[in-house]
PDB file of C-alpha atoms in Angstrom:
ATOM      1  CA  UNK C   1     116.189 -57.325   2.112  1.00  0.00           C
ATOM      2  CA  UNK C   2     114.761 -57.316  -1.374  1.00  0.00           C
ATOM      3  CA  UNK C   3     115.875 -59.953  -3.857  1.00  0.00           C
ATOM      4  CA  UNK C   4     116.388 -58.670  -7.397  1.00  0.00           C
ATOM      5  CA  UNK C   5     116.222 -60.313 -10.821  1.00  0.00           C
ATOM      6  CA  UNK C   6     116.664 -64.099 -10.898  1.00  0.00           C
ATOM      7  CA  UNK C   7     117.019 -64.111  -7.103  1.00  0.00           C
ATOM      8  CA  UNK C   8     113.424 -62.954  -6.639  1.00  0.00           C
ATOM      9  CA  UNK C   9     112.178 -66.535  -7.171  1.00  0.00           C
ATOM     10  CA  UNK C  10     114.003 -68.173  -4.263  1.00  0.00           C
ATOM     11  CA  UNK C  11     112.866 -71.647  -5.330  1.00  0.00           C
ATOM     12  CA  UNK C  12     114.727 -71.247  -8.646  1.00  0.00           C
ATOM     13  CA  UNK C  13     118.226 -70.974  -7.205  1.00  0.00           C
ATOM     14  CA  UNK C  14     120.385 -72.807  -4.676  1.00  0.00           C
ATOM     15  CA  UNK C  15     121.252 -70.529  -1.757  1.00  0.00           C
ATOM     16  CA  UNK C  16     124.391 -72.563  -0.953  1.00  0.00           C
ATOM     17  CA  UNK C  17     125.801 -72.673  -4.470  1.00  0.00           C
ATOM     18  CA  UNK C  18     128.849 -70.383  -4.410  1.00  0.00           C
ATOM     19  CA  UNK C  19     127.516 -68.743  -1.210  1.00  0.00           C
ATOM     20  CA  UNK C  20     130.224 -66.614   0.395  1.00  0.00           C
ATOM     21  CA  UNK C  21     128.630 -66.975   3.850  1.00  0.00           C
ATOM     22  CA  UNK C  22     128.666 -70.761   3.545  1.00  0.00           C
ATOM     23  CA  UNK C  23     132.297 -70.737   2.417  1.00  0.00           C
ATOM     24  CA  UNK C  24     133.338 -68.417   5.243  1.00  0.00           C
ATOM     25  CA  UNK C  25     131.530 -70.532   7.839  1.00  0.00           C
ATOM     26  CA  UNK C  26     133.322 -73.588   6.468  1.00  0.00           C
ATOM     27  CA  UNK C  27     136.544 -71.966   7.659  1.00  0.00           C
ATOM     28  CA  UNK C  28     135.588 -70.024  10.802  1.00  0.00           C
ATOM     29  CA  UNK C  29     132.291 -71.660  11.727  1.00  0.00           C
ATOM     30  CA  UNK C  30     133.443 -73.405  14.878  1.00  0.00           C
ATOM     31  CA  UNK C  31     133.603 -71.830  18.318  1.00  0.00           C
ATOM     32  CA  UNK C  32     137.254 -72.786  18.687  1.00  0.00           C
ATOM     33  CA  UNK C  33     138.237 -71.235  15.319  1.00  0.00           C
ATOM     34  CA  UNK C  34     136.571 -67.929  16.208  1.00  0.00           C
ATOM     35  CA  UNK C  35     138.122 -67.861  19.677  1.00  0.00           C
ATOM     36  CA  UNK C  36     141.567 -68.636  18.241  1.00  0.00           C
ATOM     37  CA  UNK C  37     141.110 -65.691  15.890  1.00  0.00           C
ATOM     38  CA  UNK C  38     139.981 -63.539  18.830  1.00  0.00           C
ATOM     39  CA  UNK C  39     143.221 -64.413  20.571  1.00  0.00           C
ATOM     40  CA  UNK C  40     145.248 -63.617  17.446  1.00  0.00           C
ATOM     41  CA  UNK C  41     143.575 -60.171  17.358  1.00  0.00           C
ATOM     42  CA  UNK C  42     144.499 -59.755  21.042  1.00  0.00           C
ATOM     43  CA  UNK C  43     148.145 -60.476  20.199  1.00  0.00           C
ATOM     44  CA  UNK C  44     148.500 -64.163  21.042  1.00  0.00           C
ATOM     45  CA  UNK C  45     151.014 -65.921  18.772  1.00  0.00           C
ATOM     46  CA  UNK C  46     152.258 -69.017  20.585  1.00  0.00           C
ATOM     47  CA  UNK C  47     150.544 -72.410  20.439  1.00  0.00           C
ATOM     48  CA  UNK C  48     150.464 -73.035  24.202  1.00  0.00           C
ATOM     49  CA  UNK C  49     148.974 -69.605  24.819  1.00  0.00           C
ATOM     50  CA  UNK C  50     146.248 -70.174  22.212  1.00  0.00           C
ATOM     51  CA  UNK C  51     145.247 -73.536  23.693  1.00  0.00           C
ATOM     52  CA  UNK C  52     145.306 -72.242  27.273  1.00  0.00           C
ATOM     53  CA  UNK C  53     143.482 -68.947  26.649  1.00  0.00           C
ATOM     54  CA  UNK C  54     140.756 -70.555  24.515  1.00  0.00           C
ATOM     55  CA  UNK C  55     140.417 -73.486  26.932  1.00  0.00           C
ATOM     56  CA  UNK C  56     140.741 -76.255  24.366  1.00  0.00           C
ATOM     57  CA  UNK C  57     142.895 -79.353  24.181  1.00  0.00           C
ATOM     58  CA  UNK C  58     146.204 -79.297  22.362  1.00  0.00           C
ATOM     59  CA  UNK C  59     144.731 -81.638  19.741  1.00  0.00           C
ATOM     60  CA  UNK C  60     141.819 -79.285  18.989  1.00  0.00           C
ATOM     61  CA  UNK C  61     144.110 -76.236  18.994  1.00  0.00           C
ATOM     62  CA  UNK C  62     146.498 -77.977  16.617  1.00  0.00           C
ATOM     63  CA  UNK C  63     143.721 -79.000  14.213  1.00  0.00           C
ATOM     64  CA  UNK C  64     142.049 -75.566  14.184  1.00  0.00           C
ATOM     65  CA  UNK C  65     145.306 -73.634  13.844  1.00  0.00           C
ATOM     66  CA  UNK C  66     146.297 -75.911  10.959  1.00  0.00           C
ATOM     67  CA  UNK C  67     142.939 -75.212   9.264  1.00  0.00           C
ATOM     68  CA  UNK C  68     143.322 -71.447   9.766  1.00  0.00           C
ATOM     69  CA  UNK C  69     146.841 -71.586   8.298  1.00  0.00           C
ATOM     70  CA  UNK C  70     145.694 -73.701   5.329  1.00  0.00           C
ATOM     71  CA  UNK C  71     142.807 -71.282   4.710  1.00  0.00           C
ATOM     72  CA  UNK C  72     145.231 -68.343   4.736  1.00  0.00           C
ATOM     73  CA  UNK C  73     144.016 -66.465   7.839  1.00  0.00           C
ATOM     74  CA  UNK C  74     147.142 -67.224   9.878  1.00  0.00           C
ATOM     75  CA  UNK C  75     150.742 -67.872   8.862  1.00  0.00           C
ATOM     76  CA  UNK C  76     153.354 -69.887  10.754  1.00  0.00           C
ATOM     77  CA  UNK C  77     156.566 -68.080  11.527  1.00  0.00           C
ATOM     78  CA  UNK C  78     159.606 -69.854  13.050  1.00  0.00           C
ATOM     79  CA  UNK C  79     161.207 -68.692  16.283  1.00  0.00           C
ATOM     80  CA  UNK C  80     163.796 -70.174  18.640  1.00  0.00           C
ATOM     81  CA  UNK C  81     164.280 -69.561  22.334  1.00  0.00           C
ATOM     82  CA  UNK C  82     167.940 -69.791  23.429  1.00  0.00           C
ATOM     83  CA  UNK C  83     168.877 -73.450  23.893  1.00  0.00           C
ATOM     84  CA  UNK C  84     165.541 -74.683  22.532  1.00  0.00           C
ATOM     85  CA  UNK C  85     164.430 -76.249  19.264  1.00  0.00           C
ATOM     86  CA  UNK C  86     162.807 -74.183  16.536  1.00  0.00           C
ATOM     87  CA  UNK C  87     159.100 -73.669  17.134  1.00  0.00           C
ATOM     88  CA  UNK C  88     156.407 -71.750  15.268  1.00  0.00           C
ATOM     89  CA  UNK C  89     154.219 -68.841  16.172  1.00  0.00           C
ATOM     90  CA  UNK C  90     150.995 -67.948  14.421  1.00  0.00           C
ATOM     91  CA  UNK C  91     150.537 -64.465  12.973  1.00  0.00           C
ATOM     92  CA  UNK C  92     147.566 -62.897  11.241  1.00  0.00           C
ATOM     93  CA  UNK C  93     147.751 -62.531   7.478  1.00  0.00           C
ATOM     94  CA  UNK C  94     146.023 -59.762   5.535  1.00  0.00           C
ATOM     95  CA  UNK C  95     143.153 -62.213   4.994  1.00  0.00           C
ATOM     96  CA  UNK C  96     142.896 -62.767   8.759  1.00  0.00           C
ATOM     97  CA  UNK C  97     143.063 -59.045   9.482  1.00  0.00           C
ATOM     98  CA  UNK C  98     140.304 -58.398   6.932  1.00  0.00           C
ATOM     99  CA  UNK C  99     137.957 -60.620   8.963  1.00  0.00           C
ATOM    100  CA  UNK C 100     138.191 -58.234  11.949  1.00  0.00           C
ATOM    101  CA  UNK C 101     134.998 -56.253  11.131  1.00  0.00           C
ATOM    102  CA  UNK C 102     132.961 -59.480  11.156  1.00  0.00           C
ATOM    103  CA  UNK C 103     134.434 -60.485  14.517  1.00  0.00           C
ATOM    104  CA  UNK C 104     133.822 -57.022  16.005  1.00  0.00           C
ATOM    105  CA  UNK C 105     130.240 -57.165  14.659  1.00  0.00           C
ATOM    106  CA  UNK C 106     129.710 -60.510  16.452  1.00  0.00           C
ATOM    107  CA  UNK C 107     131.134 -58.967  19.622  1.00  0.00           C
ATOM    108  CA  UNK C 108     128.760 -55.984  19.349  1.00  0.00           C
ATOM    109  CA  UNK C 109     125.791 -58.300  18.802  1.00  0.00           C
ATOM    110  CA  UNK C 110     126.799 -60.395  21.831  1.00  0.00           C
ATOM    111  CA  UNK C 111     127.226 -57.234  23.922  1.00  0.00           C
ATOM    112  CA  UNK C 112     123.737 -56.037  22.993  1.00  0.00           C
ATOM    113  CA  UNK C 113     121.769 -59.266  23.284  1.00  0.00           C
ATOM    114  CA  UNK C 114     123.729 -61.676  25.480  1.00  0.00           C
ATOM    115  CA  UNK C 115     125.309 -59.582  28.253  1.00  0.00           C
ATOM    116  CA  UNK C 116     123.014 -58.774  31.166  1.00  0.00           C
ATOM    117  CA  UNK C 117     125.306 -56.174  32.701  1.00  0.00           C
ATOM    118  CA  UNK C 118     126.513 -54.510  29.506  1.00  0.00           C
ATOM    119  CA  UNK C 119     129.575 -55.031  27.401  1.00  0.00           C
ATOM    120  CA  UNK C 120     132.535 -56.436  29.367  1.00  0.00           C
ATOM    121  CA  UNK C 121     135.015 -54.930  26.873  1.00  0.00           C
ATOM    122  CA  UNK C 122     134.985 -51.971  24.535  1.00  0.00           C
ATOM    123  CA  UNK C 123     136.860 -51.606  21.257  1.00  0.00           C
ATOM    124  CA  UNK C 124     138.208 -48.072  20.913  1.00  0.00           C
ATOM    125  CA  UNK C 125     140.475 -46.162  18.543  1.00  0.00           C
ATOM    126  CA  UNK C 126     143.975 -46.249  20.035  1.00  0.00           C
ATOM    127  CA  UNK C 127     144.779 -42.645  19.111  1.00  0.00           C
ATOM    128  CA  UNK C 128     141.549 -40.966  20.233  1.00  0.00           C
ATOM    129  CA  UNK C 129     139.857 -43.413  22.605  1.00  0.00           C
ATOM    130  CA  UNK C 130     136.655 -43.079  20.559  1.00  0.00           C
ATOM    131  CA  UNK C 131     134.443 -46.197  20.570  1.00  0.00           C
ATOM    132  CA  UNK C 132     134.541 -48.251  17.369  1.00  0.00           C
ATOM    133  CA  UNK C 133     131.457 -49.871  15.852  1.00  0.00           C
ATOM    134  CA  UNK C 134     130.623 -51.912  12.778  1.00  0.00           C
ATOM    135  CA  UNK C 135     127.631 -50.917  10.673  1.00  0.00           C
ATOM    136  CA  UNK C 136     126.141 -51.654   7.282  1.00  0.00           C
ATOM    137  CA  UNK C 137     126.907 -48.561   5.222  1.00  0.00           C
ATOM    138  CA  UNK C 138     127.113 -47.404   1.654  1.00  0.00           C
ATOM    139  CA  UNK C 139     130.467 -46.416   0.219  1.00  0.00           C
ATOM    140  CA  UNK C 140     129.349 -42.815   0.832  1.00  0.00           C
ATOM    141  CA  UNK C 141     129.073 -43.552   4.564  1.00  0.00           C
ATOM    142  CA  UNK C 142     125.270 -43.649   4.901  1.00  0.00           C
ATOM    143  CA  UNK C 143     123.822 -46.258   7.300  1.00  0.00           C
ATOM    144  CA  UNK C 144     121.476 -48.725   5.584  1.00  0.00           C
ATOM    145  CA  UNK C 145     118.717 -50.691   7.347  1.00  0.00           C
ATOM    146  CA  UNK C 146     117.841 -54.297   6.448  1.00  0.00           C
ATOM    147  CA  UNK C 147     114.586 -53.190   4.792  1.00  0.00           C
ATOM    148  CA  UNK C 148     116.544 -50.805   2.561  1.00  0.00           C
ATOM    149  CA  UNK C 149     118.955 -53.432   1.203  1.00  0.00           C
ATOM    150  CA  UNK C 150     118.683 -55.213  -2.137  1.00  0.00           C
ATOM    151  CA  UNK C 151     120.467 -58.396  -3.151  1.00  0.00           C
ATOM    152  CA  UNK C 152     121.344 -58.842  -6.809  1.00  0.00           C
ATOM    153  CA  UNK C 153     123.501 -61.147  -8.852  1.00  0.00           C
ATOM    154  CA  UNK C 154     126.968 -59.709  -9.271  1.00  0.00           C
ATOM    155  CA  UNK C 155     128.099 -59.550 -12.877  1.00  0.00           C
ATOM    156  CA  UNK C 156     131.148 -61.791 -12.809  1.00  0.00           C
ATOM    157  CA  UNK C 157     133.152 -61.839 -16.015  1.00  0.00           C
ATOM    158  CA  UNK C 158     133.279 -65.234 -17.708  1.00  0.00           C
ATOM    159  CA  UNK C 159     136.653 -66.950 -17.601  1.00  0.00           C
ATOM    160  CA  UNK C 160     138.642 -66.387 -20.741  1.00  0.00           C
ATOM    161  CA  UNK C 161     139.952 -69.290 -22.770  1.00  0.00           C
ATOM    162  CA  UNK C 162     143.694 -69.497 -23.258  1.00  0.00           C
ATOM    163  CA  UNK C 163     144.916 -68.266 -26.582  1.00  0.00           C
ATOM    164  CA  UNK C 164     144.853 -70.941 -29.274  1.00  0.00           C
ATOM    165  CA  UNK C 165     148.261 -71.986 -30.490  1.00  0.00           C
ATOM    166  CA  UNK C 166     149.257 -70.433 -33.750  1.00  0.00           C
ATOM    167  CA  UNK C 167     151.241 -72.230 -36.283  1.00  0.00           C
TER     168      UNK C 167
END
């Protein structure tokens, strides 16, 4: 990857300042958070099922689910079984659904480099059965290799000051 403009001198800028990767890892950077999200993608919604399927204690499940809700990836929705108290299930938000390509990319990487006997699961299109993959592509759909990427500073508009009071 080529670094453009002020990024070319890597010693002149802080890689963690406003880094989107760092911010994302602050939310989903634990094994338990990623596996809870995996379960949400698989359709799990109930607390006990999350804790059991991920193989973590109730305390860890509670803390991670709370973090994922606070970050906006999951939302709590009340439900009540007949004769029982109100409980909450956890459902993916749009923000949580938008993380799916990153999770599928991690799965593909694990399938390629960490599975001796090939991928244990395959993600396919429900309608056609065609395998699904995640790739780095241009908006036009062309695959792009690491050596053909360039990183540049995004022109972010400066915040505007509120209008001054008139009098």
